[in-house]
CSV table of C-alpha atoms in Angstrom, one decimal:
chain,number,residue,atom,x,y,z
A,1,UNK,CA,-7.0,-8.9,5.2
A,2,UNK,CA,-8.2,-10.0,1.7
A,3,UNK,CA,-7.2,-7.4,-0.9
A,4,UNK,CA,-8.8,-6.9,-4.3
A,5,UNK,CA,-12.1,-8.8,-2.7
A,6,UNK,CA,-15.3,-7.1,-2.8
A,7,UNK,CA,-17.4,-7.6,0.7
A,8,UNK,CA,-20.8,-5.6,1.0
A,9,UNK,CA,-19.9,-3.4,-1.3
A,10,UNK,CA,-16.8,-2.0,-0.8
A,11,UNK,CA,-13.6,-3.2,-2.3
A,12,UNK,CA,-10.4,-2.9,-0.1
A,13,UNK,CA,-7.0,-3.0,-1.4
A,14,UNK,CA,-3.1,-3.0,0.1
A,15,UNK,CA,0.2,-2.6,-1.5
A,16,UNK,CA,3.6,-0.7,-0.7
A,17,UNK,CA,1.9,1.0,2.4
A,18,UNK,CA,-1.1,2.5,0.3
A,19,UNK,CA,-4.6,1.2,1.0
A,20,UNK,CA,-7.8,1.9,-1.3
A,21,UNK,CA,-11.3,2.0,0.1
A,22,UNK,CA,-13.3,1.4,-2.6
A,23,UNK,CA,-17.5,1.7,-3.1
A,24,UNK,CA,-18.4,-0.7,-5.1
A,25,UNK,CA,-22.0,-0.4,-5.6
A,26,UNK,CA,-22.5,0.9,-9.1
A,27,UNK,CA,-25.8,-0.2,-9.9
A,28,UNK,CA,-27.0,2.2,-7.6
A,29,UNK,CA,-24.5,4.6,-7.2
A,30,UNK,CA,-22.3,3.2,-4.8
A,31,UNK,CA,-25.1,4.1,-2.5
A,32,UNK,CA,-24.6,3.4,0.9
A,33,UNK,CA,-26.6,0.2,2.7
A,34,UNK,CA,-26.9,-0.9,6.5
A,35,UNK,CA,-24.7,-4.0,5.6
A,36,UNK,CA,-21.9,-1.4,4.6
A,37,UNK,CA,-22.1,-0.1,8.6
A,38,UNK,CA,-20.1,-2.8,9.9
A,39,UNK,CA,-17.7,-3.5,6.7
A,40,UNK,CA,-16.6,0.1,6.9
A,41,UNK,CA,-16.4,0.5,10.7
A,42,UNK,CA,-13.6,-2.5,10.9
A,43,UNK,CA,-11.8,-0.7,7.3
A,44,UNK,CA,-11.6,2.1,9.4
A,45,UNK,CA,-10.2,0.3,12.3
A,46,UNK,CA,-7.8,-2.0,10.3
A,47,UNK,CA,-6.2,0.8,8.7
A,48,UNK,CA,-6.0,2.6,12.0
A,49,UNK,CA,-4.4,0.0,13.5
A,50,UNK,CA,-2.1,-1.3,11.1
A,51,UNK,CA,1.9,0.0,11.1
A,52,UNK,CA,2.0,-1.0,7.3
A,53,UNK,CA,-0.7,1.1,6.1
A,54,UNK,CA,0.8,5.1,5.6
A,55,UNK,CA,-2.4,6.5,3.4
A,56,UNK,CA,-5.9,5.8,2.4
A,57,UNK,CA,-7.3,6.5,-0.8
A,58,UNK,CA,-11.1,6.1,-1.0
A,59,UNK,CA,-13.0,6.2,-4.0
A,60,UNK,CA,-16.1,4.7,-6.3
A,61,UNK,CA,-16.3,2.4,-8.6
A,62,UNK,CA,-16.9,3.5,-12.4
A,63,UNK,CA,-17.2,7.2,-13.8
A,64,UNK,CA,-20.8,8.0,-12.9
A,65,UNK,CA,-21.2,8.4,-8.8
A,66,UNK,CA,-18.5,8.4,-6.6
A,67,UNK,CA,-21.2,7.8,-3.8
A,68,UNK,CA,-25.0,9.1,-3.5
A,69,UNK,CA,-25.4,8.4,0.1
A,70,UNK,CA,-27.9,6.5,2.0
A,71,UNK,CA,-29.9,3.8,-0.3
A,72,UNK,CA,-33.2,5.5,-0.2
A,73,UNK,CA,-34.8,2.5,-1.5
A,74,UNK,CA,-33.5,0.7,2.1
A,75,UNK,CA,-35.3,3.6,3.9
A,76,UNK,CA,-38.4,3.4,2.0
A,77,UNK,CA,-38.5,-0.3,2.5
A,78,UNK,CA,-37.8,-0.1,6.4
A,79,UNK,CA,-38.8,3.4,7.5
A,80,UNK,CA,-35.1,3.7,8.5
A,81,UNK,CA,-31.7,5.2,7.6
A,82,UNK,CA,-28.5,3.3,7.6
A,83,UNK,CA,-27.6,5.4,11.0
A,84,UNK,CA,-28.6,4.5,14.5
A,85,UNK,CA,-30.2,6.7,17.5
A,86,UNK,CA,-26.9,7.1,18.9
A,87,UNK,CA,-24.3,9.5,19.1
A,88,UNK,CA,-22.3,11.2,16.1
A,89,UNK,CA,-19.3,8.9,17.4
A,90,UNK,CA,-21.6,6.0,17.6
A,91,UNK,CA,-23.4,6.1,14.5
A,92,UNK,CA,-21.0,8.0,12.0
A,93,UNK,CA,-19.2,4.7,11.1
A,94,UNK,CA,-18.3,6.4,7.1
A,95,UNK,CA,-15.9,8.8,8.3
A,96,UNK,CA,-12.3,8.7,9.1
A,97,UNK,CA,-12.2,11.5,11.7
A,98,UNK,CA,-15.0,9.9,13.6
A,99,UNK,CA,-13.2,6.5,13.5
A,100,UNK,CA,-10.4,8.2,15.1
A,101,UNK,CA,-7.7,7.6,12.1
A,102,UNK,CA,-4.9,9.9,12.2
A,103,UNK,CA,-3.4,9.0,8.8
A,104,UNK,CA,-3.7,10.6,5.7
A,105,UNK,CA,-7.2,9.9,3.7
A,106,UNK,CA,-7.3,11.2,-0.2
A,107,UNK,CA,-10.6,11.2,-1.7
A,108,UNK,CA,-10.6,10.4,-5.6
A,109,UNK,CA,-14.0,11.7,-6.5
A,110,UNK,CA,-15.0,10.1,-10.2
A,111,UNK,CA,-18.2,11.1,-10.5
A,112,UNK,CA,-21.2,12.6,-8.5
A,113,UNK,CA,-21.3,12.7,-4.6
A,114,UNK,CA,-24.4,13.2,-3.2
A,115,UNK,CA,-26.1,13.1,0.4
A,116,UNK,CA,-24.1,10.9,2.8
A,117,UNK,CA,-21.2,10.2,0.3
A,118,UNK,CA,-20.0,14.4,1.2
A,119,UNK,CA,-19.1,12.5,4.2
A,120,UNK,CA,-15.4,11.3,2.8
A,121,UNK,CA,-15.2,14.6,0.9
A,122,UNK,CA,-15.9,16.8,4.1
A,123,UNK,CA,-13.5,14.2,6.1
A,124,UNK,CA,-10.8,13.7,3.4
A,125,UNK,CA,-7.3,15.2,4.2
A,126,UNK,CA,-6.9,16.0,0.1
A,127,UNK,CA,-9.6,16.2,-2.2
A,128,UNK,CA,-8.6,15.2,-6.1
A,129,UNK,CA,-11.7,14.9,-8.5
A,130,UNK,CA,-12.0,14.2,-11.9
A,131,UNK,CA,-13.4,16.7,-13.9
A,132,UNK,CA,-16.9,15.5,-14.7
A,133,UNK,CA,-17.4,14.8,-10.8
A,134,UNK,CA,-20.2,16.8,-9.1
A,135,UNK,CA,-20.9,17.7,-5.6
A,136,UNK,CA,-25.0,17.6,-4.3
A,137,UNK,CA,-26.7,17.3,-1.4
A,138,UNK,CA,-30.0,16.0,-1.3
A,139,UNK,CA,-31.4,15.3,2.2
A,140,UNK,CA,-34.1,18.0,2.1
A,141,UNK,CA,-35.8,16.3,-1.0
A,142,UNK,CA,-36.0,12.9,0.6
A,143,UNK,CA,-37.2,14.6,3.5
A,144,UNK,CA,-33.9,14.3,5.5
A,145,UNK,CA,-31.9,16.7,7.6
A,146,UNK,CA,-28.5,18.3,6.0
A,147,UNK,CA,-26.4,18.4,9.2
A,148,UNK,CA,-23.4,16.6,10.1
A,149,UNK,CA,-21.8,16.5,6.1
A,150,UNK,CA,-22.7,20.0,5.8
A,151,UNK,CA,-21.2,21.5,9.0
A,152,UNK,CA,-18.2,19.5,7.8
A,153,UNK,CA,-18.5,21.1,4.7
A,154,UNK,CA,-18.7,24.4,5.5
A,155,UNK,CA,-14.8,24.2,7.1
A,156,UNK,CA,-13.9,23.8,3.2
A,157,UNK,CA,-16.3,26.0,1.6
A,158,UNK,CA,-17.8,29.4,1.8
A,159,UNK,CA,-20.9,29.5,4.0
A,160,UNK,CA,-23.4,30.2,1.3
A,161,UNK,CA,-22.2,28.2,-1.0
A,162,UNK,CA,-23.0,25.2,1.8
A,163,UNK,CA,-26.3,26.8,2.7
A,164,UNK,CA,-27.3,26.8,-0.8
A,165,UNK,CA,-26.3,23.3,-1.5
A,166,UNK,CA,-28.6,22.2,1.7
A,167,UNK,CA,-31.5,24.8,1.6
A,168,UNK,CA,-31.7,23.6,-2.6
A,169,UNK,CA,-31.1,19.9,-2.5
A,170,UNK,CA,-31.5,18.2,-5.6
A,171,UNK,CA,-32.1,21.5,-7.6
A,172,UNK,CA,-28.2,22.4,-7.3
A,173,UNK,CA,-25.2,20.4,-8.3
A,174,UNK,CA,-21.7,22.6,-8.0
A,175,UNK,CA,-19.2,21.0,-10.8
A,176,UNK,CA,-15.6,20.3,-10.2
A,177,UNK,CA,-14.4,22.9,-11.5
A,178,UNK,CA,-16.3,25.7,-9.0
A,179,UNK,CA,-16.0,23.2,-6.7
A,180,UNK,CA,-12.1,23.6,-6.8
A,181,UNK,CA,-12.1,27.4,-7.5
A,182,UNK,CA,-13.8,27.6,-3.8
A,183,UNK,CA,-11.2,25.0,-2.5
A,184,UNK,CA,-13.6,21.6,-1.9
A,185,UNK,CA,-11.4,20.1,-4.2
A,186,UNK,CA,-7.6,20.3,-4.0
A,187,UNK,CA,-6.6,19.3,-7.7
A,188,UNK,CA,-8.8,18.9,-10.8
A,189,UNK,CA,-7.7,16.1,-13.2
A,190,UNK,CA,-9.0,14.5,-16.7
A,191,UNK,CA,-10.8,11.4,-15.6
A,192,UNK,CA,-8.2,9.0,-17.2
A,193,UNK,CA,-5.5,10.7,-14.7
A,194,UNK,CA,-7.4,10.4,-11.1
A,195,UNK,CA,-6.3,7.4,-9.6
A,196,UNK,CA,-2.8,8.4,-11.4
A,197,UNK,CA,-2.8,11.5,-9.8
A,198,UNK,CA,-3.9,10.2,-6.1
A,199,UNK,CA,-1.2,7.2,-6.3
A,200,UNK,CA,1.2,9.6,-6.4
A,201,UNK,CA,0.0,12.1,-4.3
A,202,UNK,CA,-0.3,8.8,-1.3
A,203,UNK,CA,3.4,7.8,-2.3
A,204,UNK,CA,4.9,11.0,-1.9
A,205,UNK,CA,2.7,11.2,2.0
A,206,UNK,CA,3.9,7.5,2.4
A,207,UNK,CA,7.7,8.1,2.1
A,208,UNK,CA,7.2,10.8,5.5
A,209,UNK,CA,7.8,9.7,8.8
A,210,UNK,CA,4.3,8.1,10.1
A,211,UNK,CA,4.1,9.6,13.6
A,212,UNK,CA,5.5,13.3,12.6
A,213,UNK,CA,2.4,13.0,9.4
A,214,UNK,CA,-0.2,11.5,12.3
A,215,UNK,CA,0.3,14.3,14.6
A,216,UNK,CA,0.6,17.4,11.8
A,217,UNK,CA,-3.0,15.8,11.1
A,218,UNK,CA,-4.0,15.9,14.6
A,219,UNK,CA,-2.8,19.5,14.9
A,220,UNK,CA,-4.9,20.8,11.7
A,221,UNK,CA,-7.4,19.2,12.2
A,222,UNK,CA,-7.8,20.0,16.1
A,223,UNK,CA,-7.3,23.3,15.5
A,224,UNK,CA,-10.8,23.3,13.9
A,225,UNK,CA,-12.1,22.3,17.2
A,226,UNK,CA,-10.6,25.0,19.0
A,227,UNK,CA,-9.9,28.6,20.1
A,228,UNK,CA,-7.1,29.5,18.2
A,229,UNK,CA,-4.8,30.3,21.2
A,230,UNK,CA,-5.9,27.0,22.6
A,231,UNK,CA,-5.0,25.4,18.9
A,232,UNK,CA,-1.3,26.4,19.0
A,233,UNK,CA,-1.0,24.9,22.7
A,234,UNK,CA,-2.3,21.7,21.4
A,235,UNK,CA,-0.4,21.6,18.4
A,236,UNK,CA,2.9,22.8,20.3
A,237,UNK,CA,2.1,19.4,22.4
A,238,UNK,CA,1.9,17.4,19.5
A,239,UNK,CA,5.1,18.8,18.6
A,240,UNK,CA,7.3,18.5,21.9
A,241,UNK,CA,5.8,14.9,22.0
A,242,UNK,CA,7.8,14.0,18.6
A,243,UNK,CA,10.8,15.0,19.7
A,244,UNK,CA,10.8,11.6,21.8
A,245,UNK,CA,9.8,9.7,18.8
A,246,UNK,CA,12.8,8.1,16.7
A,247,UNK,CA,12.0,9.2,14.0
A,248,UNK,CA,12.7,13.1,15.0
A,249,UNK,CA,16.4,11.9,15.7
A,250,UNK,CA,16.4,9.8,12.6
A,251,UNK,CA,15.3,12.8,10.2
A,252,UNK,CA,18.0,14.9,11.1
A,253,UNK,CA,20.7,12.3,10.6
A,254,UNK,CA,19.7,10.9,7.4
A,255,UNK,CA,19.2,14.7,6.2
A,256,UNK,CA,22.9,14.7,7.6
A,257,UNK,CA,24.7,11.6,5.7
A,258,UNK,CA,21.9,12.3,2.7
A,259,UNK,CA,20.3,9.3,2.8
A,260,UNK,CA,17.0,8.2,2.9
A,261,UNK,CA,15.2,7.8,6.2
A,262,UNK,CA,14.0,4.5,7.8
A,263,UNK,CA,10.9,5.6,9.5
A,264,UNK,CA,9.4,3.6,12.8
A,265,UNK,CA,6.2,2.3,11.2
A,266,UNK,CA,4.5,2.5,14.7
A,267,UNK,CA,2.3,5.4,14.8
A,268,UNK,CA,1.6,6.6,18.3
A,269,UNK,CA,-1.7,7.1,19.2
């Protein structure tokens, strides 16, 4: 794949095992458009499938908007959103989770997210803002629904705080630093330091073993899913099944001779 090439908006980019997802729509706030859908949908499934890729940072391009969500002027043009009729698996093509990717995502949040960009905050593994960056949702004033962001949302914040969000739309922003007082956001940084600060946050994920960092995921994540008795069986599983995976011998021998580990870049599924 191309990197540092900018194709329907979104800017991807590879080096030493670290890949960045970037919107690049800043005329309009890195809003989100129907000829993103497919774009972001093989991103997902590149990074997914590729052994050399260890984390994901996504992000927006300038200091303004991270991402406002859906190009409202797309849906007063066609009468439609960028989403389908089908299922949340079938039409939610911006998240991670729902593309099935198991490796670590960082979300570098530069300036307001709004609407469908709380997608890759709700979905992101580690949240690092800058300290300007706001946090909105505006479906009800564009006469939209506040669903599947905000019930991801609500795993990271406290329930009012979500419901107020939704229920006021465009009348409410929460700043980065609330925002990270309640936990959305994981660290607060000066503006100058946020792509500093998630490069090396991805390096220190990226020099883990993939398939022991892939599972851990999968058990914190599924856990969310779960009864919590039936969240420790599952994450047990995950567990017992690395203990087959060379890198679980490998670990403990280069712990042993104090050297560092050379990880099996193939991630089961």
């Amino acid at each position: 794949m191309t990197n540092g090439l900018t194709n329907e908006g979104i800017e991807y980019d590879e080096r030493d095992g670290i890949a960045t997802i970037r919107l690049n729509r800043p005329d309009v706030g890195n809003a989100l458009s129907r000829r993103m859908r497919p774009r972001l949908r093989e991103l997902w499934a590149n990074v997914r499938d590729d052994p050399s890729v260890r984390v994901v940072i996504v992000t927006g391009t300038g200091d303004r908007h991270f991402c406002t969500g859906a190009d409202v002027r797309e849906v007063a043009d066609t009468g439609t959103t960028t989403s389908g009729q089908g299922t949340v698996a079938e039409d939610i093509v911006w998240s991670p989770l729902q593309n099935q990717v198991w490796k670590p995502i960082i979300c570098a949040v530069n300036g307001l997210v709004a609407g469908g960009g709380l997608h890759f905050v709700a979905d992101a593994d580690v949240v690092v803002a800058a300290d300007h960056a706001q946090f909105m949702d505006t479906h009800v004033s564009v006469g939209q629904v506040g669903a599947v962001e905000n019930i991801g949302l609500a795993r990271r914040l406290p329930l009012g705080t979500v419901l107020r969000m939704t229920l006021t739309g465009k009348g409410f922003r929460l700043d980065a630093a609330r925002a990270y007082q309640l936990g959305l956001v994981d660290e607060l940084v000066p503006a100058a330091g946020l792509m500093d600060t998630a490069w090396e946050l991805a390096v220190a994920i990226a020099a883990n073993s993939p398939s022991a960092v892939s599972r851990s995921k999968q058990a914190i994540w599924g856990a969310a899913e779960r009864p919590h008795q039936e969240a420790l069986e599952y994450g047990w599983e995950l567990a017992r099944r690395q203990w087959t995976h060379p890198d679980f011998l490998e670990g403990a021998r280069a712990f042993v001779q104090r050297r560092p580990p050379q990880w099996n870049v193939e991630v089961p599924a």
